[in-house]
PDB file of C-alpha atoms in Angstrom:
ATOM      1  CA  MET A   1      27.515-248.629 -17.049  1.00  0.00           C
ATOM      2  CA  VAL A   2      28.223-248.909 -20.745  1.00  0.00           C
ATOM      3  CA  TYR A   3      25.476-249.271 -23.315  1.00  0.00           C
ATOM      4  CA  VAL A   4      25.667-250.750 -26.799  1.00  0.00           C
ATOM      5  CA  ILE A   5      23.223-250.062 -29.579  1.00  0.00           C
ATOM      6  CA  ALA A   6      23.957-252.162 -32.655  1.00  0.00           C
ATOM      7  CA  TYR A   7      21.944-251.636 -35.829  1.00  0.00           C
ATOM      8  CA  LEU A   8      22.113-254.522 -38.300  1.00  0.00           C
ATOM      9  CA  LYS A   9      20.385-254.012 -41.635  1.00  0.00           C
ATOM     10  CA  ALA A  10      19.964-257.297 -43.448  1.00  0.00           C
ATOM     11  CA  HIS A  11      19.672-257.712 -47.178  1.00  0.00           C
ATOM     12  CA  ALA A  12      16.066-257.655 -48.394  1.00  0.00           C
ATOM     13  CA  ASP A  13      13.887-260.349 -46.825  1.00  0.00           C
ATOM     14  CA  LYS A  14      16.740-261.662 -44.619  1.00  0.00           C
ATOM     15  CA  GLY A  15      15.560-260.066 -41.365  1.00  0.00           C
ATOM     16  CA  ASP A  16      13.910-263.270 -40.140  1.00  0.00           C
ATOM     17  CA  GLU A  17      17.122-265.231 -40.696  1.00  0.00           C
ATOM     18  CA  VAL A  18      19.218-262.649 -38.873  1.00  0.00           C
ATOM     19  CA  ALA A  19      16.810-262.604 -35.922  1.00  0.00           C
ATOM     20  CA  ALA A  20      16.830-266.416 -35.762  1.00  0.00           C
ATOM     21  CA  LEU A  21      20.634-266.541 -35.822  1.00  0.00           C
ATOM     22  CA  ALA A  22      20.754-263.894 -33.088  1.00  0.00           C
ATOM     23  CA  ALA A  23      18.726-265.936 -30.579  1.00  0.00           C
ATOM     24  CA  PRO A  24      21.585-268.243 -29.488  1.00  0.00           C
ATOM     25  CA  LEU A  25      23.955-265.256 -29.328  1.00  0.00           C
ATOM     26  CA  ILE A  26      21.622-263.407 -26.981  1.00  0.00           C
ATOM     27  CA  ASP A  27      21.183-266.464 -24.744  1.00  0.00           C
ATOM     28  CA  ALA A  28      24.954-266.918 -24.431  1.00  0.00           C
ATOM     29  CA  THR A  29      25.622-263.197 -23.980  1.00  0.00           C
ATOM     30  CA  ARG A  30      23.136-262.889 -21.121  1.00  0.00           C
ATOM     31  CA  LYS A  31      25.191-265.487 -19.220  1.00  0.00           C
ATOM     32  CA  GLU A  32      28.434-263.520 -19.534  1.00  0.00           C
ATOM     33  CA  GLU A  33      29.996-261.873 -16.504  1.00  0.00           C
ATOM     34  CA  GLY A  34      29.276-258.170 -16.696  1.00  0.00           C
ATOM     35  CA  CYS A  35      26.208-258.384 -18.946  1.00  0.00           C
ATOM     36  CA  VAL A  36      23.281-256.576 -17.342  1.00  0.00           C
ATOM     37  CA  SER A  37      20.913-256.971 -20.303  1.00  0.00           C
ATOM     38  CA  ASP A  38      20.854-257.888 -23.975  1.00  0.00           C
ATOM     39  CA  ASP A  39      17.689-257.447 -26.016  1.00  0.00           C
ATOM     40  CA  LEU A  40      16.855-257.602 -29.702  1.00  0.00           C
ATOM     41  CA  TYR A  41      14.290-255.426 -31.440  1.00  0.00           C
ATOM     42  CA  ARG A  42      13.026-255.203 -35.002  1.00  0.00           C
ATOM     43  CA  LYS A  43      12.001-252.030 -36.719  1.00  0.00           C
ATOM     44  CA  VAL A  44       8.289-252.053 -37.521  1.00  0.00           C
ATOM     45  CA  ALA A  45       8.820-249.919 -40.610  1.00  0.00           C
ATOM     46  CA  GLY A  46      11.879-251.920 -41.675  1.00  0.00           C
ATOM     47  CA  PRO A  47      11.658-255.568 -40.596  1.00  0.00           C
ATOM     48  CA  ASP A  48      15.018-256.333 -42.183  1.00  0.00           C
ATOM     49  CA  THR A  49      16.696-254.151 -39.552  1.00  0.00           C
ATOM     50  CA  VAL A  50      17.394-255.598 -36.124  1.00  0.00           C
ATOM     51  CA  VAL A  51      18.651-253.571 -33.197  1.00  0.00           C
ATOM     52  CA  PHE A  52      20.584-254.965 -30.257  1.00  0.00           C
ATOM     53  CA  VAL A  53      20.361-252.923 -27.051  1.00  0.00           C
ATOM     54  CA  GLU A  54      22.857-254.063 -24.428  1.00  0.00           C
ATOM     55  CA  THR A  55      23.900-252.884 -20.987  1.00  0.00           C
ATOM     56  CA  TRP A  56      27.324-253.786 -19.565  1.00  0.00           C
ATOM     57  CA  LYS A  57      28.794-253.168 -16.132  1.00  0.00           C
ATOM     58  CA  SER A  58      32.044-251.838 -17.652  1.00  0.00           C
ATOM     59  CA  ARG A  59      34.010-251.375 -20.847  1.00  0.00           C
ATOM     60  CA  ALA A  60      36.254-254.252 -19.707  1.00  0.00           C
ATOM     61  CA  ALA A  61      33.218-256.564 -19.613  1.00  0.00           C
ATOM     62  CA  LEU A  62      32.239-255.398 -23.102  1.00  0.00           C
ATOM     63  CA  ASP A  63      35.787-255.979 -24.373  1.00  0.00           C
ATOM     64  CA  ALA A  64      35.645-259.537 -22.976  1.00  0.00           C
ATOM     65  CA  HIS A  65      32.348-260.019 -24.839  1.00  0.00           C
ATOM     66  CA  PHE A  66      33.999-258.981 -28.102  1.00  0.00           C
ATOM     67  CA  ALA A  67      36.443-261.884 -27.681  1.00  0.00           C
ATOM     68  CA  GLU A  68      33.771-264.523 -26.944  1.00  0.00           C
ATOM     69  CA  PRO A  69      33.497-267.437 -29.420  1.00  0.00           C
ATOM     70  CA  HIS A  70      29.708-267.107 -29.660  1.00  0.00           C
ATOM     71  CA  LEU A  71      30.040-263.491 -30.826  1.00  0.00           C
ATOM     72  CA  LYS A  72      32.730-264.378 -33.362  1.00  0.00           C
ATOM     73  CA  ALA A  73      30.552-267.248 -34.676  1.00  0.00           C
ATOM     74  CA  PHE A  74      27.585-264.880 -35.048  1.00  0.00           C
ATOM     75  CA  GLN A  75      29.704-262.321 -36.881  1.00  0.00           C
ATOM     76  CA  ALA A  76      30.935-265.005 -39.296  1.00  0.00           C
ATOM     77  CA  ALA A  77      27.391-266.255 -39.891  1.00  0.00           C
ATOM     78  CA  MET A  78      26.249-262.692 -40.664  1.00  0.00           C
ATOM     79  CA  ALA A  79      28.877-262.014 -43.322  1.00  0.00           C
ATOM     80  CA  ASP A  80      26.536-262.746 -46.250  1.00  0.00           C
ATOM     81  CA  HIS A  81      23.317-261.541 -44.609  1.00  0.00           C
ATOM     82  CA  LEU A  82      24.047-257.908 -43.776  1.00  0.00           C
ATOM     83  CA  ALA A  83      23.963-254.806 -45.927  1.00  0.00           C
ATOM     84  CA  GLU A  84      24.885-252.336 -43.148  1.00  0.00           C
ATOM     85  CA  VAL A  85      26.145-252.413 -39.574  1.00  0.00           C
ATOM     86  CA  ARG A  86      26.478-249.571 -37.100  1.00  0.00           C
ATOM     87  CA  VAL A  87      27.581-250.171 -33.513  1.00  0.00           C
ATOM     88  CA  GLU A  88      27.492-247.392 -30.931  1.00  0.00           C
ATOM     89  CA  VAL A  89      29.054-247.708 -27.491  1.00  0.00           C
ATOM     90  CA  VAL A  90      27.368-245.151 -25.252  1.00  0.00           C
ATOM     91  CA  TYR A  91      29.088-243.752 -22.172  1.00  0.00           C
ATOM     92  CA  PRO A  92      27.754-240.994 -19.930  1.00  0.00           C
ATOM     93  CA  GLU A  93      30.208-238.536 -21.489  1.00  0.00           C
ATOM     94  CA  LYS A  94      30.465-239.682 -25.111  1.00  0.00           C
ATOM     95  CA  ILE A  95      29.349-242.033 -27.884  1.00  0.00           C
ATOM     96  CA  GLU A  96      31.926-244.210 -29.603  1.00  0.00           C
ATOM     97  CA  VAL A  97      31.061-245.576 -33.053  1.00  0.00           C
ATOM     98  CA  LEU A  98      32.747-248.878 -33.914  1.00  0.00           C
TER      99      LEU A  98
END
């Protein structure tokens, strides 16, 4: 298994917009081959930060996800909404930061 933890910090008061734009992405991602789970959380102390927690069967499945049109569309839509992004790919033996 491969896990992804993606932290997206929106500009002030844009957290609701980011979460709303993420809903269709999550629905499409959950249907992808190799996706075990994809959930979105919001920080209680920082509602403009959303956190994706994903589980993938393999790195190959995750790589296929990175090429999906729905992910690329989400990334384009986020261009003006985000102040910071940190994506961690977690393996049993290491953590890769994208």
